[in-house]
mmCIF file of N, CA and C in Angstrom:
data_model
loop_
_atom_site.group_PDB
_atom_site.id
_atom_site.type_symbol
_atom_site.label_atom_id
_atom_site.label_comp_id
_atom_site.label_asym_id
_atom_site.label_seq_id
_atom_site.Cartn_x
_atom_site.Cartn_y
_atom_site.Cartn_z
ATOM 1 N N MET A 225 -69.237 -8.543 -44.027
ATOM 2 C CA MET A 225 -68.543 -9.787 -43.779
ATOM 3 C C MET A 225 -69.244 -10.567 -42.674
ATOM 4 N N ALA A 226 -69.024 -11.860 -42.712
ATOM 5 C CA ALA A 226 -69.633 -12.730 -41.715
ATOM 6 C C ALA A 226 -68.711 -12.925 -40.516
ATOM 7 N N LEU A 227 -69.328 -13.072 -39.359
ATOM 8 C CA LEU A 227 -68.576 -13.382 -38.152
ATOM 9 C C LEU A 227 -68.047 -14.805 -38.289
ATOM 10 N N GLU A 228 -66.730 -14.976 -38.137
ATOM 11 C CA GLU A 228 -66.091 -16.275 -38.290
ATOM 12 C C GLU A 228 -65.184 -16.554 -37.104
ATOM 13 N N ARG A 229 -64.835 -17.830 -36.995
ATOM 14 C CA ARG A 229 -63.824 -18.273 -36.035
ATOM 15 C C ARG A 229 -62.734 -18.999 -36.800
ATOM 16 N N THR A 230 -61.509 -18.855 -36.327
ATOM 17 C CA THR A 230 -60.377 -19.518 -36.955
ATOM 18 C C THR A 230 -59.393 -19.951 -35.890
ATOM 19 N N LEU A 231 -58.628 -20.986 -36.201
ATOM 20 C CA LEU A 231 -57.592 -21.431 -35.281
ATOM 21 C C LEU A 231 -56.298 -20.691 -35.564
ATOM 22 N N SER A 232 -55.609 -20.348 -34.509
ATOM 23 C CA SER A 232 -54.276 -19.764 -34.597
ATOM 24 C C SER A 232 -53.363 -20.560 -33.677
ATOM 25 N N ILE A 233 -52.149 -20.800 -34.125
ATOM 26 C CA ILE A 233 -51.136 -21.409 -33.261
ATOM 27 C C ILE A 233 -49.918 -20.500 -33.259
ATOM 28 N N ILE A 234 -49.478 -20.150 -32.071
ATOM 29 C CA ILE A 234 -48.208 -19.452 -31.924
ATOM 30 C C ILE A 234 -47.177 -20.557 -31.721
ATOM 31 N N LYS A 235 -46.271 -20.680 -32.664
ATOM 32 C CA LYS A 235 -45.364 -21.828 -32.761
ATOM 33 C C LYS A 235 -44.172 -21.723 -31.800
ATOM 34 N N PRO A 236 -43.439 -22.850 -31.646
ATOM 35 C CA PRO A 236 -42.325 -22.891 -30.698
ATOM 36 C C PRO A 236 -41.268 -21.805 -30.872
ATOM 37 N N ASP A 237 -40.961 -21.421 -32.094
ATOM 38 C CA ASP A 237 -39.936 -20.384 -32.276
ATOM 39 C C ASP A 237 -40.371 -19.055 -31.680
ATOM 40 N N ALA A 238 -41.667 -18.821 -31.615
ATOM 41 C CA ALA A 238 -42.179 -17.575 -31.028
ATOM 42 C C ALA A 238 -42.385 -17.703 -29.520
ATOM 43 N N THR A 239 -42.902 -18.853 -29.054
ATOM 44 C CA THR A 239 -43.134 -18.985 -27.610
ATOM 45 C C THR A 239 -41.818 -18.996 -26.839
ATOM 46 N N THR A 240 -40.784 -19.593 -27.402
ATOM 47 C CA THR A 240 -39.494 -19.642 -26.692
ATOM 48 C C THR A 240 -38.825 -18.271 -26.630
ATOM 49 N N ARG A 241 -39.252 -17.360 -27.493
ATOM 50 C CA ARG A 241 -38.716 -15.992 -27.462
ATOM 51 C C ARG A 241 -39.671 -15.023 -26.772
ATOM 52 N N ASN A 242 -40.680 -15.563 -26.081
ATOM 53 C CA ASN A 242 -41.638 -14.749 -25.316
ATOM 54 C C ASN A 242 -42.362 -13.713 -26.176
ATOM 55 N N LEU A 243 -42.821 -14.135 -27.345
ATOM 56 C CA LEU A 243 -43.503 -13.221 -28.265
ATOM 57 C C LEU A 243 -45.022 -13.349 -28.244
ATOM 58 N N THR A 244 -45.555 -14.179 -27.360
ATOM 59 C CA THR A 244 -47.003 -14.415 -27.340
ATOM 60 C C THR A 244 -47.791 -13.118 -27.198
ATOM 61 N N GLY A 245 -47.419 -12.271 -26.270
ATOM 62 C CA GLY A 245 -48.139 -11.009 -26.054
ATOM 63 C C GLY A 245 -48.072 -10.082 -27.249
ATOM 64 N N LYS A 246 -46.898 -9.970 -27.861
ATOM 65 C CA LYS A 246 -46.748 -9.106 -29.040
ATOM 66 C C LYS A 246 -47.581 -9.626 -30.209
ATOM 67 N N ILE A 247 -47.615 -10.947 -30.373
ATOM 68 C CA ILE A 247 -48.415 -11.527 -31.456
ATOM 69 C C ILE A 247 -49.901 -11.344 -31.164
ATOM 70 N N ASN A 248 -50.321 -11.600 -29.931
ATOM 71 C CA ASN A 248 -51.729 -11.388 -29.573
ATOM 72 C C ASN A 248 -52.146 -9.940 -29.799
ATOM 73 N N ALA A 249 -51.272 -9.003 -29.501
ATOM 74 C CA ALA A 249 -51.593 -7.586 -29.715
ATOM 75 C C ALA A 249 -51.869 -7.316 -31.194
ATOM 76 N N LYS A 250 -51.121 -7.941 -32.083
ATOM 77 C CA LYS A 250 -51.352 -7.744 -33.525
ATOM 78 C C LYS A 250 -52.731 -8.260 -33.924
ATOM 79 N N PHE A 251 -53.121 -9.421 -33.380
ATOM 80 C CA PHE A 251 -54.457 -9.945 -33.685
ATOM 81 C C PHE A 251 -55.529 -8.977 -33.190
ATOM 82 N N GLU A 252 -55.380 -8.520 -31.961
ATOM 83 C CA GLU A 252 -56.392 -7.637 -31.372
ATOM 84 C C GLU A 252 -56.434 -6.280 -32.071
ATOM 85 N N GLU A 253 -55.282 -5.750 -32.445
ATOM 86 C CA GLU A 253 -55.249 -4.481 -33.178
ATOM 87 C C GLU A 253 -55.935 -4.598 -34.537
ATOM 88 N N ALA A 254 -55.966 -5.797 -35.096
ATOM 89 C CA ALA A 254 -56.619 -6.029 -36.388
ATOM 90 C C ALA A 254 -58.118 -6.280 -36.233
ATOM 91 N N GLY A 255 -58.618 -6.247 -34.994
ATOM 92 C CA GLY A 255 -60.048 -6.428 -34.767
ATOM 93 C C GLY A 255 -60.465 -7.856 -34.488
ATOM 94 N N LEU A 256 -59.506 -8.747 -34.256
ATOM 95 C CA LEU A 256 -59.832 -10.129 -33.921
ATOM 96 C C LEU A 256 -59.880 -10.272 -32.403
ATOM 97 N N ARG A 257 -60.851 -11.055 -31.933
ATOM 98 C CA ARG A 257 -60.979 -11.328 -30.496
ATOM 99 C C ARG A 257 -60.451 -12.720 -30.217
ATOM 100 N N ILE A 258 -59.696 -12.869 -29.147
ATOM 101 C CA ILE A 258 -59.216 -14.182 -28.716
ATOM 102 C C ILE A 258 -60.281 -14.745 -27.783
ATOM 103 N N ILE A 259 -61.010 -15.765 -28.254
ATOM 104 C CA ILE A 259 -62.121 -16.290 -27.455
ATOM 105 C C ILE A 259 -61.768 -17.593 -26.744
ATOM 106 N N ALA A 260 -60.607 -18.146 -27.044
ATOM 107 C CA ALA A 260 -60.101 -19.323 -26.336
ATOM 108 C C ALA A 260 -58.596 -19.343 -26.551
ATOM 109 N N GLN A 261 -57.878 -19.771 -25.508
ATOM 110 C CA GLN A 261 -56.424 -19.788 -25.625
ATOM 111 C C GLN A 261 -55.845 -20.706 -24.557
ATOM 112 N N LYS A 262 -54.830 -21.493 -24.943
ATOM 113 C CA LYS A 262 -54.100 -22.285 -23.962
ATOM 114 C C LYS A 262 -52.707 -22.610 -24.484
ATOM 115 N N ARG A 263 -51.799 -22.757 -23.539
ATOM 116 C CA ARG A 263 -50.418 -23.114 -23.830
ATOM 117 C C ARG A 263 -50.297 -24.615 -23.591
ATOM 118 N N ILE A 264 -49.809 -25.333 -24.601
ATOM 119 C CA ILE A 264 -49.701 -26.789 -24.502
ATOM 120 C C ILE A 264 -48.366 -27.253 -25.074
ATOM 121 N N GLN A 265 -47.992 -28.463 -24.729
ATOM 122 C CA GLN A 265 -46.810 -29.103 -25.299
ATOM 123 C C GLN A 265 -47.302 -30.290 -26.119
ATOM 124 N N LEU A 266 -47.171 -30.211 -27.422
ATOM 125 C CA LEU A 266 -47.576 -31.304 -28.305
ATOM 126 C C LEU A 266 -46.532 -32.408 -28.292
ATOM 127 N N THR A 267 -46.990 -33.650 -28.403
ATOM 128 C CA THR A 267 -46.079 -34.747 -28.691
ATOM 129 C C THR A 267 -45.886 -34.781 -30.203
ATOM 130 N N LYS A 268 -44.884 -35.514 -30.657
ATOM 131 C CA LYS A 268 -44.691 -35.639 -32.103
ATOM 132 C C LYS A 268 -45.907 -36.318 -32.740
ATOM 133 N N ALA A 269 -46.488 -37.291 -32.048
ATOM 134 C CA ALA A 269 -47.669 -37.980 -32.576
ATOM 135 C C ALA A 269 -48.860 -37.020 -32.705
ATOM 136 N N GLN A 270 -49.059 -36.158 -31.716
ATOM 137 C CA GLN A 270 -50.160 -35.183 -31.779
ATOM 138 C C GLN A 270 -49.931 -34.183 -32.911
ATOM 139 N N ALA A 271 -48.705 -33.718 -33.050
ATOM 140 C CA ALA A 271 -48.389 -32.806 -34.153
ATOM 141 C C ALA A 271 -48.602 -33.511 -35.488
ATOM 142 N N GLY A 272 -48.204 -34.774 -35.556
ATOM 143 C CA GLY A 272 -48.382 -35.549 -36.782
ATOM 144 C C GLY A 272 -49.837 -35.712 -37.169
ATOM 145 N N LYS A 273 -50.686 -35.952 -36.187
ATOM 146 C CA LYS A 273 -52.123 -36.075 -36.451
ATOM 147 C C LYS A 273 -52.688 -34.744 -36.950
ATOM 148 N N PHE A 274 -52.290 -33.655 -36.287
ATOM 149 C CA PHE A 274 -52.792 -32.341 -36.688
ATOM 150 C C PHE A 274 -52.370 -31.999 -38.116
ATOM 151 N N TYR A 275 -51.134 -32.290 -38.472
ATOM 152 C CA TYR A 275 -50.591 -31.948 -39.786
ATOM 153 C C TYR A 275 -50.644 -33.110 -40.776
ATOM 154 N N GLU A 276 -51.501 -34.115 -40.530
ATOM 155 C CA GLU A 276 -51.516 -35.299 -41.381
ATOM 156 C C GLU A 276 -51.811 -34.991 -42.852
ATOM 157 N N VAL A 277 -52.433 -33.875 -43.137
ATOM 158 C CA VAL A 277 -52.682 -33.476 -44.521
ATOM 159 C C VAL A 277 -51.358 -33.317 -45.289
ATOM 160 N N HIS A 278 -50.274 -33.075 -44.564
ATOM 161 C CA HIS A 278 -48.953 -32.888 -45.173
ATOM 162 C C HIS A 278 -48.079 -34.145 -45.087
ATOM 163 N N ALA A 279 -48.640 -35.275 -44.690
ATOM 164 C CA ALA A 279 -47.854 -36.480 -44.409
ATOM 165 C C ALA A 279 -46.971 -36.926 -45.578
ATOM 166 N N GLU A 280 -47.376 -36.679 -46.779
ATOM 167 C CA GLU A 280 -46.592 -37.113 -47.945
ATOM 168 C C GLU A 280 -45.579 -36.070 -48.408
ATOM 169 N N ARG A 281 -45.559 -34.940 -47.776
ATOM 170 C CA ARG A 281 -44.651 -33.865 -48.192
ATOM 171 C C ARG A 281 -43.287 -34.026 -47.528
ATOM 172 N N PRO A 282 -42.240 -33.585 -48.195
ATOM 173 C CA PRO A 282 -40.889 -33.821 -47.667
ATOM 174 C C PRO A 282 -40.594 -33.139 -46.332
ATOM 175 N N PHE A 283 -41.316 -32.100 -45.995
ATOM 176 C CA PHE A 283 -41.050 -31.363 -44.752
ATOM 177 C C PHE A 283 -41.840 -31.877 -43.549
ATOM 178 N N TYR A 284 -42.674 -32.893 -43.735
ATOM 179 C CA TYR A 284 -43.596 -33.357 -42.694
ATOM 180 C C TYR A 284 -42.889 -33.749 -41.395
ATOM 181 N N ASP A 285 -41.887 -34.608 -41.452
ATOM 182 C CA ASP A 285 -41.214 -35.057 -40.228
ATOM 183 C C ASP A 285 -40.542 -33.895 -39.505
ATOM 184 N N GLU A 286 -39.900 -33.034 -40.272
ATOM 185 C CA GLU A 286 -39.240 -31.873 -39.679
ATOM 186 C C GLU A 286 -40.270 -30.959 -39.015
ATOM 187 N N LEU A 287 -41.420 -30.771 -39.663
ATOM 188 C CA LEU A 287 -42.494 -29.945 -39.103
ATOM 189 C C LEU A 287 -42.995 -30.533 -37.786
ATOM 190 N N CYS A 288 -43.230 -31.836 -37.769
ATOM 191 C CA CYS A 288 -43.730 -32.485 -36.548
ATOM 192 C C CYS A 288 -42.712 -32.391 -35.417
ATOM 193 N N ASP A 289 -41.436 -32.610 -35.729
ATOM 194 C CA ASP A 289 -40.385 -32.463 -34.716
ATOM 195 C C ASP A 289 -40.371 -31.040 -34.165
ATOM 196 N N PHE A 290 -40.437 -30.072 -35.052
ATOM 197 C CA PHE A 290 -40.422 -28.667 -34.647
ATOM 198 C C PHE A 290 -41.614 -28.333 -33.752
ATOM 199 N N MET A 291 -42.806 -28.746 -34.152
ATOM 200 C CA MET A 291 -44.004 -28.402 -33.383
ATOM 201 C C MET A 291 -44.030 -29.071 -32.009
ATOM 202 N N ALA A 292 -43.272 -30.150 -31.844
ATOM 203 C CA ALA A 292 -43.187 -30.837 -30.547
ATOM 204 C C ALA A 292 -41.949 -30.399 -29.749
ATOM 205 N N SER A 293 -41.172 -29.479 -30.276
ATOM 206 C CA SER A 293 -39.894 -29.111 -29.661
ATOM 207 C C SER A 293 -40.017 -28.188 -28.451
ATOM 208 N N ALA A 294 -41.119 -27.504 -28.317
ATOM 209 C CA ALA A 294 -41.340 -26.559 -27.219
ATOM 210 C C ALA A 294 -42.842 -26.257 -27.169
ATOM 211 N N PRO A 295 -43.301 -25.607 -26.103
ATOM 212 C CA PRO A 295 -44.732 -25.295 -26.026
ATOM 213 C C PRO A 295 -45.222 -24.422 -27.187
ATOM 214 N N VAL A 296 -46.501 -24.579 -27.480
ATOM 215 C CA VAL A 296 -47.199 -23.734 -28.450
ATOM 216 C C VAL A 296 -48.385 -23.107 -27.734
ATOM 217 N N VAL A 297 -48.909 -22.042 -28.305
ATOM 218 C CA VAL A 297 -50.141 -21.442 -27.797
ATOM 219 C C VAL A 297 -51.192 -21.626 -28.884
ATOM 220 N N VAL A 298 -52.223 -22.405 -28.553
ATOM 221 C CA VAL A 298 -53.336 -22.596 -29.488
ATOM 222 C C VAL A 298 -54.449 -21.664 -29.067
ATOM 223 N N GLN A 299 -55.113 -21.082 -30.054
ATOM 224 C CA GLN A 299 -56.155 -20.116 -29.735
ATOM 225 C C GLN A 299 -57.203 -20.069 -30.836
ATOM 226 N N VAL A 300 -58.360 -19.604 -30.449
ATOM 227 C CA VAL A 300 -59.437 -19.382 -31.402
ATOM 228 C C VAL A 300 -59.650 -17.883 -31.501
ATOM 229 N N LEU A 301 -59.588 -17.393 -32.724
ATOM 230 C CA LEU A 301 -59.817 -15.979 -33.005
ATOM 231 C C LEU A 301 -61.195 -15.828 -33.623
ATOM 232 N N GLU A 302 -61.889 -14.752 -33.278
ATOM 233 C CA GLU A 302 -63.227 -14.499 -33.799
ATOM 234 C C GLU A 302 -63.301 -13.072 -34.307
ATOM 235 N N GLY A 303 -64.016 -12.899 -35.402
ATOM 236 C CA GLY A 303 -64.233 -11.561 -35.935
ATOM 237 C C GLY A 303 -64.840 -11.620 -37.318
ATOM 238 N N ASP A 304 -65.163 -10.461 -37.852
ATOM 239 C CA ASP A 304 -65.676 -10.399 -39.220
ATOM 240 C C ASP A 304 -64.576 -10.841 -40.178
ATOM 241 N N GLY A 305 -64.871 -11.867 -40.988
ATOM 242 C CA GLY A 305 -63.889 -12.374 -41.934
ATOM 243 C C GLY A 305 -62.606 -12.825 -41.249
ATOM 244 N N ALA A 306 -62.725 -13.477 -40.100
ATOM 245 C CA ALA A 306 -61.567 -13.813 -39.261
ATOM 246 C C ALA A 306 -60.522 -14.654 -39.979
ATOM 247 N N ILE A 307 -60.938 -15.551 -40.854
ATOM 248 C CA ILE A 307 -59.970 -16.422 -41.521
ATOM 249 C C ILE A 307 -59.047 -15.601 -42.412
ATOM 250 N N ALA A 308 -59.624 -14.786 -43.268
ATOM 251 C CA ALA A 308 -58.811 -13.947 -44.163
ATOM 252 C C ALA A 308 -58.037 -12.899 -43.376
ATOM 253 N N LYS A 309 -58.660 -12.313 -42.369
ATOM 254 C CA LYS A 309 -57.992 -11.289 -41.566
ATOM 255 C C LYS A 309 -56.774 -11.877 -40.863
ATOM 256 N N ASN A 310 -56.929 -13.057 -40.277
ATOM 257 C CA ASN A 310 -55.805 -13.705 -39.609
ATOM 258 C C ASN A 310 -54.669 -13.967 -40.590
ATOM 259 N N ARG A 311 -54.989 -14.446 -41.769
ATOM 260 C CA ARG A 311 -53.954 -14.745 -42.753
ATOM 261 C C ARG A 311 -53.258 -13.460 -43.208
ATOM 262 N N GLU A 312 -53.999 -12.382 -43.278
ATOM 263 C CA GLU A 312 -53.405 -11.085 -43.622
ATOM 264 C C GLU A 312 -52.442 -10.620 -42.525
ATOM 265 N N VAL A 313 -52.855 -10.754 -41.279
ATOM 266 C CA VAL A 313 -52.032 -10.336 -40.147
ATOM 267 C C VAL A 313 -50.778 -11.214 -40.037
ATOM 268 N N MET A 314 -50.917 -12.512 -40.346
ATOM 269 C CA MET A 314 -49.764 -13.412 -40.286
ATOM 270 C C MET A 314 -48.722 -13.058 -41.343
ATOM 271 N N GLY A 315 -49.150 -12.774 -42.556
ATOM 272 C CA GLY A 315 -48.223 -12.518 -43.653
ATOM 273 C C GLY A 315 -47.863 -13.799 -44.381
ATOM 274 N N ALA A 316 -47.114 -13.669 -45.451
ATOM 275 C CA ALA A 316 -46.715 -14.810 -46.284
ATOM 276 C C ALA A 316 -45.900 -15.808 -45.478
ATOM 277 N N THR A 317 -46.022 -17.089 -45.834
ATOM 278 C CA THR A 317 -45.293 -18.157 -45.149
ATOM 279 C C THR A 317 -43.797 -17.893 -45.127
ATOM 280 N N ASN A 318 -43.260 -17.446 -46.233
ATOM 281 C CA ASN A 318 -41.850 -17.096 -46.298
ATOM 282 C C ASN A 318 -41.699 -15.669 -45.771
ATOM 283 N N PRO A 319 -41.006 -15.483 -44.661
ATOM 284 C CA PRO A 319 -40.905 -14.136 -44.100
ATOM 285 C C PRO A 319 -40.275 -13.122 -45.059
ATOM 286 N N ALA A 320 -39.470 -13.591 -45.996
ATOM 287 C CA ALA A 320 -38.874 -12.679 -46.983
ATOM 288 C C ALA A 320 -39.938 -12.078 -47.896
ATOM 289 N N ASP A 321 -41.067 -12.774 -48.039
ATOM 290 C CA ASP A 321 -42.163 -12.309 -48.889
ATOM 291 C C ASP A 321 -43.285 -11.634 -48.100
ATOM 292 N N ALA A 322 -43.187 -11.643 -46.778
ATOM 293 C CA ALA A 322 -44.260 -11.113 -45.934
ATOM 294 C C ALA A 322 -44.248 -9.582 -45.937
ATOM 295 N N ALA A 323 -45.435 -9.014 -45.984
ATOM 296 C CA ALA A 323 -45.573 -7.557 -45.985
ATOM 297 C C ALA A 323 -45.062 -6.968 -44.677
ATOM 298 N N PRO A 324 -44.497 -5.783 -44.729
ATOM 299 C CA PRO A 324 -44.034 -5.115 -43.504
ATOM 300 C C PRO A 324 -45.166 -4.993 -42.489
ATOM 301 N N GLY A 325 -44.830 -5.191 -41.228
ATOM 302 C CA GLY A 325 -45.815 -5.073 -40.163
ATOM 303 C C GLY A 325 -46.555 -6.359 -39.855
ATOM 304 N N THR A 326 -46.427 -7.377 -40.705
ATOM 305 C CA THR A 326 -47.090 -8.650 -40.426
ATOM 306 C C THR A 326 -46.279 -9.427 -39.394
ATOM 307 N N ILE A 327 -46.916 -10.415 -38.797
ATOM 308 C CA ILE A 327 -46.251 -11.227 -37.778
ATOM 309 C C ILE A 327 -45.003 -11.888 -38.345
ATOM 310 N N ARG A 328 -45.127 -12.489 -39.503
ATOM 311 C CA ARG A 328 -43.984 -13.210 -40.054
ATOM 312 C C ARG A 328 -42.863 -12.267 -40.496
ATOM 313 N N ALA A 329 -43.207 -11.100 -40.994
ATOM 314 C CA ALA A 329 -42.165 -10.134 -41.370
ATOM 315 C C ALA A 329 -41.384 -9.695 -40.138
ATOM 316 N N GLU A 330 -42.070 -9.545 -39.027
ATOM 317 C CA GLU A 330 -41.422 -9.053 -37.813
ATOM 318 C C GLU A 330 -40.761 -10.132 -36.965
ATOM 319 N N PHE A 331 -41.351 -11.333 -36.923
ATOM 320 C CA PHE A 331 -40.904 -12.318 -35.940
ATOM 321 C C PHE A 331 -40.389 -13.645 -36.496
ATOM 322 N N ALA A 332 -40.784 -14.038 -37.703
ATOM 323 C CA ALA A 332 -40.372 -15.349 -38.230
ATOM 324 C C ALA A 332 -38.868 -15.404 -38.443
ATOM 325 N N GLN A 333 -38.302 -16.574 -38.202
ATOM 326 C CA GLN A 333 -36.873 -16.769 -38.375
ATOM 327 C C GLN A 333 -36.536 -17.418 -39.720
ATOM 328 N N SER A 334 -37.512 -18.126 -40.303
ATOM 329 C CA SER A 334 -37.308 -18.814 -41.585
ATOM 330 C C SER A 334 -38.661 -19.289 -42.096
ATOM 331 N N VAL A 335 -38.667 -19.936 -43.249
ATOM 332 C CA VAL A 335 -39.905 -20.499 -43.783
ATOM 333 C C VAL A 335 -40.444 -21.549 -42.817
ATOM 334 N N GLY A 336 -39.575 -22.375 -42.260
ATOM 335 C CA GLY A 336 -39.994 -23.422 -41.336
ATOM 336 C C GLY A 336 -40.340 -22.896 -39.955
ATOM 337 N N GLU A 337 -39.565 -21.954 -39.470
ATOM 338 C CA GLU A 337 -39.817 -21.353 -38.157
ATOM 339 C C GLU A 337 -40.462 -19.991 -38.372
ATOM 340 N N ASN A 338 -41.752 -20.063 -38.766
ATOM 341 C CA ASN A 338 -42.447 -18.849 -39.191
ATOM 342 C C ASN A 338 -43.447 -18.308 -38.166
ATOM 343 N N SER A 339 -43.285 -18.713 -36.922
ATOM 344 C CA SER A 339 -43.948 -18.139 -35.744
ATOM 345 C C SER A 339 -45.428 -18.437 -35.560
ATOM 346 N N VAL A 340 -46.208 -18.591 -36.628
ATOM 347 C CA VAL A 340 -47.644 -18.769 -36.471
ATOM 348 C C VAL A 340 -48.230 -19.712 -37.520
ATOM 349 N N HIS A 341 -49.366 -20.291 -37.157
ATOM 350 C CA HIS A 341 -50.188 -21.094 -38.072
ATOM 351 C C HIS A 341 -51.585 -20.507 -38.029
ATOM 352 N N GLY A 342 -52.268 -20.538 -39.155
ATOM 353 C CA GLY A 342 -53.666 -20.117 -39.197
ATOM 354 C C GLY A 342 -54.453 -20.962 -40.176
ATOM 355 N N SER A 343 -55.690 -21.227 -39.843
ATOM 356 C CA SER A 343 -56.565 -21.998 -40.738
ATOM 357 C C SER A 343 -56.706 -21.286 -42.073
ATOM 358 N N ASP A 344 -56.904 -22.086 -43.138
ATOM 359 C CA ASP A 344 -56.976 -21.510 -44.480
ATOM 360 C C ASP A 344 -58.386 -21.446 -45.063
ATOM 361 N N ALA A 345 -59.363 -22.056 -44.399
ATOM 362 C CA ALA A 345 -60.740 -22.062 -44.912
ATOM 363 C C ALA A 345 -61.691 -22.398 -43.765
ATOM 364 N N ALA A 346 -62.978 -22.173 -43.976
ATOM 365 C CA ALA A 346 -63.970 -22.393 -42.921
ATOM 366 C C ALA A 346 -64.024 -23.847 -42.467
ATOM 367 N N ASP A 347 -63.998 -24.788 -43.401
ATOM 368 C CA ASP A 347 -64.058 -26.197 -43.005
ATOM 369 C C ASP A 347 -62.790 -26.616 -42.266
ATOM 370 N N THR A 348 -61.644 -26.124 -42.713
ATOM 371 C CA THR A 348 -60.383 -26.407 -42.029
ATOM 372 C C THR A 348 -60.408 -25.808 -40.623
ATOM 373 N N ALA A 349 -60.889 -24.580 -40.508
ATOM 374 C CA ALA A 349 -60.954 -23.914 -39.204
ATOM 375 C C ALA A 349 -61.802 -24.726 -38.227
ATOM 376 N N ALA A 350 -62.950 -25.190 -38.663
ATOM 377 C CA ALA A 350 -63.826 -25.967 -37.782
ATOM 378 C C ALA A 350 -63.132 -27.241 -37.305
ATOM 379 N N ALA A 351 -62.475 -27.938 -38.214
ATOM 380 C CA ALA A 351 -61.780 -29.177 -37.844
ATOM 381 C C ALA A 351 -60.600 -28.891 -36.917
ATOM 382 N N GLU A 352 -59.843 -27.853 -37.224
ATOM 383 C CA GLU A 352 -58.675 -27.521 -36.407
ATOM 384 C C GLU A 352 -59.073 -27.048 -35.018
ATOM 385 N N ILE A 353 -60.115 -26.249 -34.934
ATOM 386 C CA ILE A 353 -60.596 -25.781 -33.625
ATOM 387 C C ILE A 353 -61.013 -26.979 -32.776
ATOM 388 N N SER A 354 -61.761 -27.904 -33.370
ATOM 389 C CA SER A 354 -62.248 -29.052 -32.591
ATOM 390 C C SER A 354 -61.120 -30.002 -32.208
ATOM 391 N N TYR A 355 -59.987 -29.947 -32.887
ATOM 392 C CA TYR A 355 -58.835 -30.768 -32.517
ATOM 393 C C TYR A 355 -58.290 -30.339 -31.152
ATOM 394 N N PHE A 356 -58.323 -29.043 -30.863
ATOM 395 C CA PHE A 356 -57.721 -28.512 -29.643
ATOM 396 C C PHE A 356 -58.707 -28.063 -28.565
ATOM 397 N N PHE A 357 -59.956 -27.759 -28.947
ATOM 398 C CA PHE A 357 -60.884 -27.152 -27.990
ATOM 399 C C PHE A 357 -62.229 -27.869 -27.966
ATOM 400 N N ALA A 358 -62.780 -28.021 -26.765
ATOM 401 C CA ALA A 358 -64.140 -28.477 -26.585
ATOM 402 C C ALA A 358 -65.063 -27.257 -26.676
ATOM 403 N N GLY A 359 -66.293 -27.474 -27.027
ATOM 404 C CA GLY A 359 -67.239 -26.375 -27.197
ATOM 405 C C GLY A 359 -67.348 -25.455 -25.998
ATOM 406 N N LEU A 360 -67.258 -26.010 -24.793
ATOM 407 C CA LEU A 360 -67.373 -25.195 -23.579
ATOM 408 C C LEU A 360 -66.200 -24.258 -23.383
ATOM 409 N N GLU A 361 -65.097 -24.498 -24.080
ATOM 410 C CA GLU A 361 -63.926 -23.634 -23.949
ATOM 411 C C GLU A 361 -63.998 -22.398 -24.826
ATOM 412 N N LEU A 362 -64.955 -22.355 -25.735
ATOM 413 C CA LEU A 362 -65.096 -21.220 -26.655
ATOM 414 C C LEU A 362 -66.068 -20.230 -26.046
ATOM 415 N N VAL A 363 -65.534 -19.120 -25.580
ATOM 416 C CA VAL A 363 -66.363 -18.160 -24.864
ATOM 417 C C VAL A 363 -66.360 -16.809 -25.570
ATOM 418 N N GLY A 364 -67.099 -16.723 -26.663
ATOM 419 C CA GLY A 364 -67.165 -15.490 -27.432
ATOM 420 C C GLY A 364 -68.294 -14.698 -26.975
#
C-alpha cells in the first residue's frame, strides 16, 4: 500500500463528550499517525464552504448548523492506505450499520451526529487538508 494522508474531523457531538482521546487512540491503534491536529470553532459559513458539495441536499443546513454548534478537532492522519483505513476505523455513517469496535458503533448518537468525518478519496483528502492546514503544519 501507498503512504497516504487523509483529513479527519472529530465532530461536535464527540468533542462535547470529551471523546477526542478515545477516538485518537482508535486511529493510532489502527496504525495511523496524527501528523497535524487542532481544535477550532467553525462558523456556519465556514462549515458551509467545507460541505458545499452537499449544498443541494436536504440535510445541508442542518449539517452546517451542527458543525458550527461546538468545537471540532481537525486532523491529518498518515499511514499506508490511510484513506481506506480511516474509513474502516470510522465505520458506516449510520451507527446502526457500523461494525462493532468502530468509532461510530461505539460513539455516534445518530446518522447526523456520527462523531467523525473522513475524506473519501485522494483528491478529496488533498482539498480537505488544504482547507484547514498550511503545509508547514503537516509534520510527518
